[in-house]
Structure formats: C-alpha cells, structure tokens
Amino acid sequence: MVEFEFTPEQRDLRAVAREFCTERFAGPEVRRLVETPDGFDREVWRRLGRDVGLLGLALPEELGGAGAGLVDLALVAEEFGRAVAPAPLVGTVALAATALRLAGDDGTAEELLPAIAEGEAVVALAATDDRGAWAPAQPTVRATRTDSGWRLTGEQAHVLDGAAADAVLVLATTETGTGLFAVDGAADGLTREPLSVLDLTRRLARLRYADVPARAVGEPGQAATAVAGARDVAAVVLAAEAVGGAQRLLDMSVEYARTRLQFGRAIGSFQAVKHRCADMLVDVEHARSVAYHAAWAQDAGTDDPRVAADLATTVTAEAYLRVAKNTVQVHGGIGFTWEHPTHLYYKRAVGDAALLGGRAAAAERLAAAVLDGPALGGVA
C-alpha cells in the first residue's frame, strides 16, 4: 500500500509559488495583462524562470532544469490556477517543453529547453487542425522537403500562445507519416492571427503557413509519441490549475457567506447556502485527489499515467465548472458583474474544458480503456 504525502521541500515550493503569484498576479494586474498584446508580462515570465526557478522544475538538470517531477510542477500550476494567472505555463512549459524533451532531438532540446527554463523563450506546440480540434493523427499542415530544406503549407487554429511565441513546434504530414518541425516566430510566410476567445487569460491563435521554412525535430516516427506525451503532461497541469481555481472560488464563497447579511443573518447560516458550499468542498477535494494522483502516476510509473491523466481531465473539468457556477449563485447579483473576479474563473473553467481535445475526448479514451483493456477498478 502506497501513501502519497507532500515533502517539506514541496510544501516550501508551494509557498514560494503562492507568494510570487499573490504579488505578481493580483486581480488588477490580471485585468491589465489581458488587455496587453501578448496577454502576459515577459519580464515577470523571465523572473519566474531566471530568478525563482519555477519553469524548469520538470526538465533534466543537464538541460537547465531542476530534475524534479510532475508533482512539483503541479504544485506550481495549482497556485497559477488559484491566481488565474495569464502566463504561458501550459503552452510552453507543459506542452512544448515536454514535446521537445520526448522528440529525441538533442540539438534542438539543448537549444530551446534551457531558454524555456530561464523564461527567455516562449514556445508553442501546434497540434490542432484547421478547425481548432486537437487532431495529431490528421495534421492539416503539409511538410515538403526541398533543396533548401523543409517547407510547411497549411493552417492550424486554436494554437495556445501561438501569436506570442518566439518559436512554434508544428505537427505536420510528410510523405512517410507525421513529423515535428520547428518554425521561427518571425519566419517568412508565417501569419499569426489572434482569435477572439472567451477566456482572456489564455490566448489562442490561427497560424497560416505559406511555404514557411522549417527544421525537422526528432527522429522519424517519434513525433506522435512526443505529442501524446506532451498532451498527457499538459492535461495534468491543466487539472492542477483547475484545482487551484476551484479552491480559490470556494474560499471566496465561504468568506462571502460568512460576511454577507440578509434578514439580519449571515447568508451562510441558511441551509441552502451551507449545502451549496459543502458540495463545492466535495468537488474541490475530489478534484485535488485525482489531479495529484495523475501527477504521481507520471512520476512513479506504477499506475497507467494515460488513464490517470484522462481521469483527471474529466473530473477536474466538471468539478471546476460546477464550483464556478455555485460561486455565482452564492454571491448573487454581484457574482454576475464585470468588476467581480468570478467571471474570470468561470471563463477559465469553460475554456479549459475544451483544450487538448477536452473532457469529452478524455471520457471516450477512458471508456475505450475500460471496455477494450484489462479490468480497471473491478469493471471489465
């Protein structure tokens, strides 16, 4: 029987991350950042990497990282979610850095991963199709080998951090299958169009490639494995962020229920409000358990990490959205206003539920694992 418990070092890490997020991502600053062209502060991003060392936690030490695990990164992600921080943590650190690490290209990894760990490079992973669906098996970008090197043609939509990225890792179709290609953010023929999004704290873009020069990354046939591994890691990071956001909403709701008076009584004394807050607590604790189990499964390699990641996606996405809806109800009229922070979390919950294929795709994979694989949890 294995028991999971945070180490003193991990508790200290959480404290550092919370202090930084409280200082740098307070409510007014989040609102300011979402109005900027990039949607985040590049100097703050550099501080996170260069000074605080939070961006390279899960990267190997020889590539500028700390050599820690996904549990450590999940702790940081939870604090980012608590502050609904506008920052490319999911797109650059979880997706792109993981794909680079798994692609089997030492040269490109040595070039980009230390820069990511230092906060000097923002890199996007483009593995969606031209409609924005997460579709690594059917890339809508074509890679062609020419005398001058590889060239990309096509387009992809809903690329996370695609407009602000210094470089883009593109999943494309070749004559022999799929491949991963590195494209400079300022490359000729690359058009990046920011998209209108519900969640202003996560930027998405449409990328168009018109004979864009590119460099092949990794070994032939390794792209699909690298992108699948990146999706699993990013799903866990998203789940941890959802836990942090849901916990913050619960804290806000409980505090409001204690202090808001109605008919001469705190509204928290009414049974309907108490039950709603209790339901929120159950959702938060359930989400926390499944999110950290997924991170632990990736690090320990005992439970099936892909099943754990999909389970975390389905549970945390639904829990976050329920908690956000209940927070609006507890706060009443003020919960609907632009001035109140609830809408930032609500929009984050809705947007996250559709990223990386969303909770529906995760549920389909779970169903397939239960029906086609060995018995899971007593269900054949």
Coordinates of C-alpha atoms in Angstrom, one line a residue:
M1 CA 0.0 0.0 0.0
V2 CA 1.5 3.3 -1.1
E3 CA 0.7 6.6 0.7
F4 CA 1.1 9.9 -1.0
E5 CA 2.3 12.9 1.0
F6 CA 4.0 16.1 0.1
T7 CA 7.6 16.5 1.3
P8 CA 8.7 19.6 3.3
E9 CA 10.6 20.8 0.1
Q10 CA 7.3 20.5 -1.9
R11 CA 5.4 22.5 0.8
D12 CA 8.1 25.1 0.6
L13 CA 7.8 25.2 -3.2
R14 CA 4.1 25.8 -2.9
A15 CA 4.7 28.6 -0.5
V16 CA 7.2 30.3 -2.9
A17 CA 4.8 29.9 -5.8
R18 CA 1.9 31.3 -3.9
E19 CA 3.9 34.3 -2.7
F20 CA 5.0 35.1 -6.2
C21 CA 1.5 34.7 -7.7
T22 CA 0.0 36.8 -4.9
E23 CA 2.5 39.5 -5.6
R24 CA 2.5 39.5 -9.4
F25 CA -1.0 38.3 -10.4
A26 CA -3.3 40.3 -8.1
G27 CA -6.7 41.0 -9.5
P28 CA -6.0 44.4 -11.0
E29 CA -2.8 43.2 -12.6
V30 CA -4.6 40.2 -14.2
R31 CA -7.1 42.6 -15.7
R32 CA -4.3 44.8 -17.0
L33 CA -2.4 42.0 -18.6
V34 CA -5.4 40.6 -20.5
E35 CA -5.5 43.9 -22.3
T36 CA -1.9 43.8 -23.5
P37 CA -0.9 42.4 -26.9
D38 CA 0.9 39.3 -25.6
G39 CA -1.6 38.7 -22.7
F40 CA 1.3 38.3 -20.2
D41 CA 4.3 40.1 -18.9
R42 CA 7.5 38.8 -20.4
E43 CA 9.7 40.3 -17.7
V44 CA 7.6 38.5 -15.0
W45 CA 7.9 35.3 -17.0
R46 CA 11.7 35.8 -17.1
R47 CA 11.8 36.3 -13.3
L48 CA 9.8 33.1 -12.9
G49 CA 12.4 31.2 -14.8
R50 CA 15.7 33.0 -14.1
D51 CA 15.3 34.2 -10.6
V52 CA 12.7 31.9 -9.0
G53 CA 13.4 28.7 -11.0
L54 CA 9.8 27.6 -11.4
L55 CA 9.8 27.0 -15.1
G56 CA 12.4 24.3 -15.3
L57 CA 11.2 22.1 -12.5
A58 CA 10.4 19.1 -14.6
L59 CA 13.3 19.4 -17.0
P60 CA 16.5 17.5 -16.7
E61 CA 19.4 19.2 -14.9
E62 CA 21.7 18.9 -17.9
L63 CA 19.2 21.0 -19.9
G64 CA 18.9 23.8 -17.4
G65 CA 16.1 22.3 -15.3
A66 CA 15.8 21.2 -11.7
G67 CA 15.3 17.5 -12.4
A68 CA 12.2 17.4 -10.3
G69 CA 8.9 15.7 -11.2
L70 CA 5.5 16.5 -12.4
V71 CA 4.1 16.6 -8.9
D72 CA 6.4 19.7 -8.3
L73 CA 5.2 21.3 -11.5
A74 CA 1.6 20.5 -10.5
L75 CA 2.1 22.4 -7.2
V76 CA 3.2 25.5 -9.1
A77 CA 0.3 25.1 -11.6
E78 CA -2.2 24.9 -8.7
E79 CA -1.0 28.3 -7.5
F80 CA -1.2 29.7 -11.0
G81 CA -4.7 28.5 -11.2
R82 CA -5.6 30.0 -7.9
A83 CA -4.5 33.4 -9.2
V84 CA -6.0 32.7 -12.7
A85 CA -2.5 33.9 -13.9
P86 CA -2.1 34.9 -17.5
A87 CA 1.1 33.1 -18.4
P88 CA 2.2 30.5 -21.0
L89 CA 2.7 27.8 -18.4
V90 CA 0.5 25.2 -20.2
G91 CA 1.6 26.1 -23.7
T92 CA 5.3 26.5 -23.2
V93 CA 6.3 24.5 -20.1
A94 CA 3.9 21.6 -20.2
L95 CA 3.2 21.2 -24.0
A96 CA 6.2 22.5 -25.9
A97 CA 9.0 21.6 -23.5
T98 CA 7.7 18.1 -23.0
A99 CA 7.4 17.5 -26.7
L100 CA 10.9 18.7 -27.2
R101 CA 12.2 16.5 -24.4
L102 CA 10.5 13.4 -25.9
A103 CA 11.2 14.1 -29.5
G104 CA 14.7 12.5 -29.5
D105 CA 16.5 15.6 -30.9
D106 CA 19.3 16.5 -28.6
G107 CA 20.5 19.5 -30.6
T108 CA 17.1 21.3 -30.6
A109 CA 16.5 20.3 -27.0
E110 CA 19.8 21.8 -25.9
E111 CA 19.0 25.0 -27.9
L112 CA 15.4 25.6 -26.6
L113 CA 14.9 23.9 -23.3
P114 CA 17.4 26.0 -21.3
A115 CA 15.9 29.1 -22.8
I116 CA 12.4 27.9 -21.7
A117 CA 13.7 27.1 -18.2
E118 CA 15.2 30.6 -18.0
G119 CA 12.0 32.3 -19.2
E120 CA 13.8 33.6 -22.2
A121 CA 11.8 31.7 -24.8
V122 CA 8.0 31.2 -25.3
V123 CA 7.4 28.2 -27.5
A124 CA 4.0 27.0 -28.8
L125 CA 3.1 23.4 -29.8
A126 CA 0.8 23.4 -32.8
A127 CA -1.0 20.1 -32.9
T128 CA -4.5 21.2 -33.8
D129 CA -6.2 21.1 -37.2
D130 CA -7.5 24.0 -39.3
R131 CA -10.8 24.0 -37.3
G132 CA -9.0 24.0 -34.0
A133 CA -9.7 20.4 -33.0
W134 CA -6.9 18.6 -31.2
A135 CA -6.0 16.2 -34.0
P136 CA -2.4 14.9 -34.0
A137 CA -3.4 11.9 -36.2
Q138 CA -4.6 14.1 -39.0
P139 CA -2.4 17.2 -39.3
T140 CA -3.7 19.9 -41.7
V141 CA -0.2 21.2 -42.4
R142 CA 1.9 19.6 -45.1
A143 CA 5.7 19.4 -44.8
T144 CA 7.6 19.1 -48.1
R145 CA 11.4 18.5 -48.4
T146 CA 13.0 20.9 -51.0
D147 CA 16.6 21.6 -52.0
S148 CA 16.7 24.4 -49.4
G149 CA 15.2 22.3 -46.6
W150 CA 11.7 21.7 -45.2
R151 CA 8.8 23.9 -46.1
L152 CA 5.3 24.0 -44.5
T153 CA 2.0 24.7 -46.1
G154 CA -1.5 24.8 -44.5
E155 CA -3.1 26.2 -41.3
Q156 CA -4.0 25.4 -37.8
A157 CA -6.4 27.1 -35.4
H158 CA -6.7 27.5 -31.6
V159 CA -3.0 27.2 -31.1
L160 CA -2.3 28.0 -27.5
D161 CA 0.1 31.1 -27.2
G162 CA 0.6 30.9 -30.9
A163 CA 0.6 34.6 -31.5
A164 CA 3.2 35.5 -28.9
A165 CA 5.5 32.5 -29.3
D166 CA 9.1 33.1 -30.2
A167 CA 9.1 29.6 -31.9
V168 CA 6.5 27.1 -32.9
L169 CA 6.7 23.3 -32.9
V170 CA 4.4 22.2 -35.7
L171 CA 3.0 18.8 -36.2
A172 CA 2.8 18.2 -40.0
T173 CA 2.2 15.5 -42.5
T174 CA 5.1 14.2 -44.6
E175 CA 5.5 11.6 -47.3
T176 CA 6.3 9.0 -44.7
G177 CA 3.9 10.0 -41.9
T178 CA 3.8 12.8 -39.3
G179 CA 6.7 14.8 -38.2
L180 CA 7.5 17.6 -35.8
F181 CA 9.1 20.8 -37.1
A182 CA 10.5 23.9 -35.5
V183 CA 9.5 27.3 -37.0
D184 CA 10.8 30.7 -36.0
G185 CA 8.1 33.0 -34.9
A186 CA 9.3 35.7 -37.4
A187 CA 9.7 33.3 -40.3
D188 CA 8.7 34.5 -43.8
G189 CA 5.3 33.2 -44.8
L190 CA 4.0 32.6 -41.3
T191 CA 0.9 34.5 -40.5
R192 CA -0.4 34.6 -36.9
E193 CA -3.9 35.8 -36.2
P194 CA -5.0 36.2 -32.6
L195 CA -8.5 34.7 -32.1
S196 CA -11.4 36.1 -30.1
V197 CA -11.7 33.9 -27.0
L198 CA -13.9 33.6 -24.0
D199 CA -11.1 33.2 -21.6
L200 CA -8.9 36.3 -22.0
T201 CA -6.2 34.9 -19.8
R202 CA -5.4 32.1 -22.3
R203 CA -4.6 33.4 -25.8
L204 CA -5.3 31.3 -28.9
A205 CA -4.3 32.0 -32.5
R206 CA -4.7 30.8 -36.0
L207 CA -1.4 30.1 -37.7
R208 CA -1.1 30.0 -41.5
Y209 CA 1.9 28.6 -43.3
A210 CA 2.7 29.7 -46.8
D211 CA 5.9 27.9 -47.9
V212 CA 7.3 28.5 -44.4
P213 CA 10.9 27.4 -43.8
A214 CA 11.1 24.8 -41.0
R215 CA 13.6 22.5 -39.3
A216 CA 12.8 18.8 -38.6
V217 CA 12.8 17.9 -34.9
G218 CA 13.5 14.4 -33.7
E219 CA 13.7 11.0 -35.2
P220 CA 11.3 9.8 -37.9
G221 CA 8.2 8.3 -36.3
Q222 CA 8.8 9.9 -33.0
A223 CA 6.5 12.9 -33.4
A224 CA 3.3 11.1 -32.5
T225 CA 4.8 9.7 -29.3
A226 CA 6.3 13.1 -28.3
V227 CA 3.0 15.0 -28.9
A228 CA 1.0 12.3 -27.0
G229 CA 3.3 12.5 -24.0
A230 CA 3.1 16.3 -24.1
R231 CA -0.7 16.1 -24.1
D232 CA -0.7 13.9 -21.0
V233 CA 1.6 16.2 -19.1
A234 CA -0.3 19.3 -20.1
A235 CA -3.6 17.6 -19.1
V236 CA -2.2 17.1 -15.6
V237 CA -1.0 20.7 -15.4
L238 CA -4.5 21.9 -16.5
A239 CA -6.0 19.7 -13.9
A240 CA -3.8 21.1 -11.2
E241 CA -4.7 24.6 -12.3
A242 CA -8.4 23.7 -12.1
V243 CA -7.9 22.6 -8.5
G244 CA -6.3 25.9 -7.6
G245 CA -9.0 27.9 -9.3
A246 CA -11.8 25.9 -7.7
Q247 CA -10.2 26.2 -4.3
R248 CA -10.0 30.0 -4.7
L249 CA -13.7 30.2 -5.7
L250 CA -14.6 28.0 -2.6
D251 CA -12.6 30.3 -0.3
M252 CA -14.3 33.4 -1.8
S253 CA -17.7 31.8 -1.4
V254 CA -17.2 30.8 2.2
E255 CA -15.9 34.2 3.1
Y256 CA -18.8 35.9 1.4
A257 CA -21.3 33.6 3.1
R258 CA -19.9 34.5 6.5
T259 CA -20.0 38.2 6.0
R260 CA -23.0 38.9 3.7
L261 CA -26.0 39.7 5.9
Q262 CA -29.6 39.1 4.8
F263 CA -32.6 39.5 7.1
G264 CA -30.2 40.2 9.9
R265 CA -28.3 36.9 9.5
A266 CA -25.2 35.8 7.6
I267 CA -26.3 34.0 4.5
G268 CA -24.0 31.2 5.4
S269 CA -26.5 30.3 8.2
F270 CA -29.2 29.4 5.6
Q271 CA -29.3 25.7 4.8
A272 CA -29.4 26.2 1.0
V273 CA -26.1 28.2 1.1
K274 CA -24.5 25.8 3.5
H275 CA -25.3 22.8 1.3
R276 CA -24.0 24.5 -1.8
C277 CA -20.7 25.3 -0.1
A278 CA -20.5 21.7 1.1
D279 CA -21.0 20.4 -2.4
M280 CA -18.2 22.8 -3.6
L281 CA -15.9 21.4 -0.9
V282 CA -16.5 17.8 -2.1
D283 CA -15.8 18.8 -5.7
V284 CA -12.6 20.6 -4.8
E285 CA -11.2 17.7 -2.7
H286 CA -12.2 15.1 -5.3
A287 CA -10.5 17.2 -8.0
R288 CA -7.4 17.6 -5.9
S289 CA -7.1 13.9 -5.3
V290 CA -7.4 12.9 -8.9
A291 CA -5.1 15.6 -10.2
Y292 CA -2.2 14.7 -7.9
H293 CA -2.8 11.1 -8.5
A294 CA -2.3 11.8 -12.2
A295 CA 0.9 13.7 -11.5
W296 CA 2.2 11.0 -9.2
A297 CA 1.4 8.3 -11.8
Q298 CA 3.5 10.1 -14.3
D299 CA 6.4 10.4 -11.9
A300 CA 6.2 6.9 -10.3
G301 CA 5.2 5.0 -13.4
T302 CA 3.1 2.5 -11.4
D303 CA -0.5 3.3 -12.3
D304 CA -1.3 3.8 -16.0
P305 CA -0.3 7.5 -16.5
R306 CA -2.5 8.0 -19.6
V307 CA -5.6 6.7 -17.8
A308 CA -4.8 8.8 -14.8
A309 CA -4.4 11.9 -16.9
D310 CA -7.7 11.3 -18.7
L311 CA -9.5 10.7 -15.4
A312 CA -8.0 13.9 -14.0
T313 CA -9.3 15.8 -17.1
T314 CA -12.8 14.6 -16.8
V315 CA -13.1 15.0 -13.1
T316 CA -11.4 18.4 -12.7
A317 CA -13.0 20.0 -15.7
E318 CA -16.5 19.1 -14.5
A319 CA -15.7 20.0 -10.8
Y320 CA -14.2 23.4 -11.8
L321 CA -17.3 24.3 -13.8
R322 CA -19.7 23.3 -11.1
V323 CA -17.8 25.2 -8.4
A324 CA -17.7 28.3 -10.7
K325 CA -21.5 28.1 -11.2
N326 CA -22.1 27.6 -7.5
T327 CA -19.9 30.6 -6.7
V328 CA -22.0 32.8 -8.9
Q329 CA -25.1 31.6 -7.0
V330 CA -23.6 32.1 -3.6
H331 CA -22.6 35.7 -4.5
G332 CA -26.0 36.5 -6.0
G333 CA -26.2 39.6 -8.2
I334 CA -22.6 40.7 -7.6
G335 CA -21.3 37.4 -9.0
F336 CA -22.6 38.4 -12.4
T337 CA -20.7 41.7 -12.6
W338 CA -17.6 42.5 -14.6
E339 CA -16.0 44.1 -11.5
H340 CA -16.2 40.8 -9.5
P341 CA -13.4 38.2 -10.2
T342 CA -15.8 35.3 -10.5
H343 CA -16.2 35.7 -14.3
L344 CA -12.5 35.3 -14.9
Y345 CA -12.6 31.9 -13.2
Y346 CA -15.8 30.9 -14.8
K347 CA -14.5 31.6 -18.3
R348 CA -11.2 29.8 -17.5
A349 CA -13.3 26.7 -16.5
V350 CA -15.3 26.8 -19.7
G351 CA -12.2 27.3 -21.9
D352 CA -10.1 24.7 -20.2
A353 CA -12.8 22.1 -20.7
A354 CA -12.3 22.3 -24.4
L355 CA -8.4 22.3 -24.5
L356 CA -6.4 19.3 -25.7
G357 CA -9.5 17.6 -27.0
G358 CA -11.5 18.4 -23.9
R359 CA -13.2 16.3 -21.3
A360 CA -15.4 14.6 -24.0
A361 CA -12.4 13.1 -25.7
A362 CA -10.8 12.1 -22.4
A363 CA -14.0 10.4 -21.4
E364 CA -14.0 8.5 -24.7
R365 CA -10.5 7.3 -24.2
L366 CA -11.4 6.2 -20.6
A367 CA -14.4 4.3 -22.0
A368 CA -12.2 2.6 -24.5
A369 CA -9.6 1.7 -21.9
V370 CA -12.3 0.1 -19.7
L371 CA -14.1 -1.8 -22.5
D372 CA -11.0 -2.9 -24.6
G373 CA -8.3 -3.2 -22.0
P374 CA -7.8 -5.1 -18.8
A375 CA -10.2 -4.7 -15.9
L376 CA -9.9 -1.3 -14.2
G377 CA -11.3 -0.8 -10.8
G378 CA -13.3 -4.0 -11.0
V379 CA -15.0 -3.1 -14.3
A380 CA -14.2 -5.3 -17.2

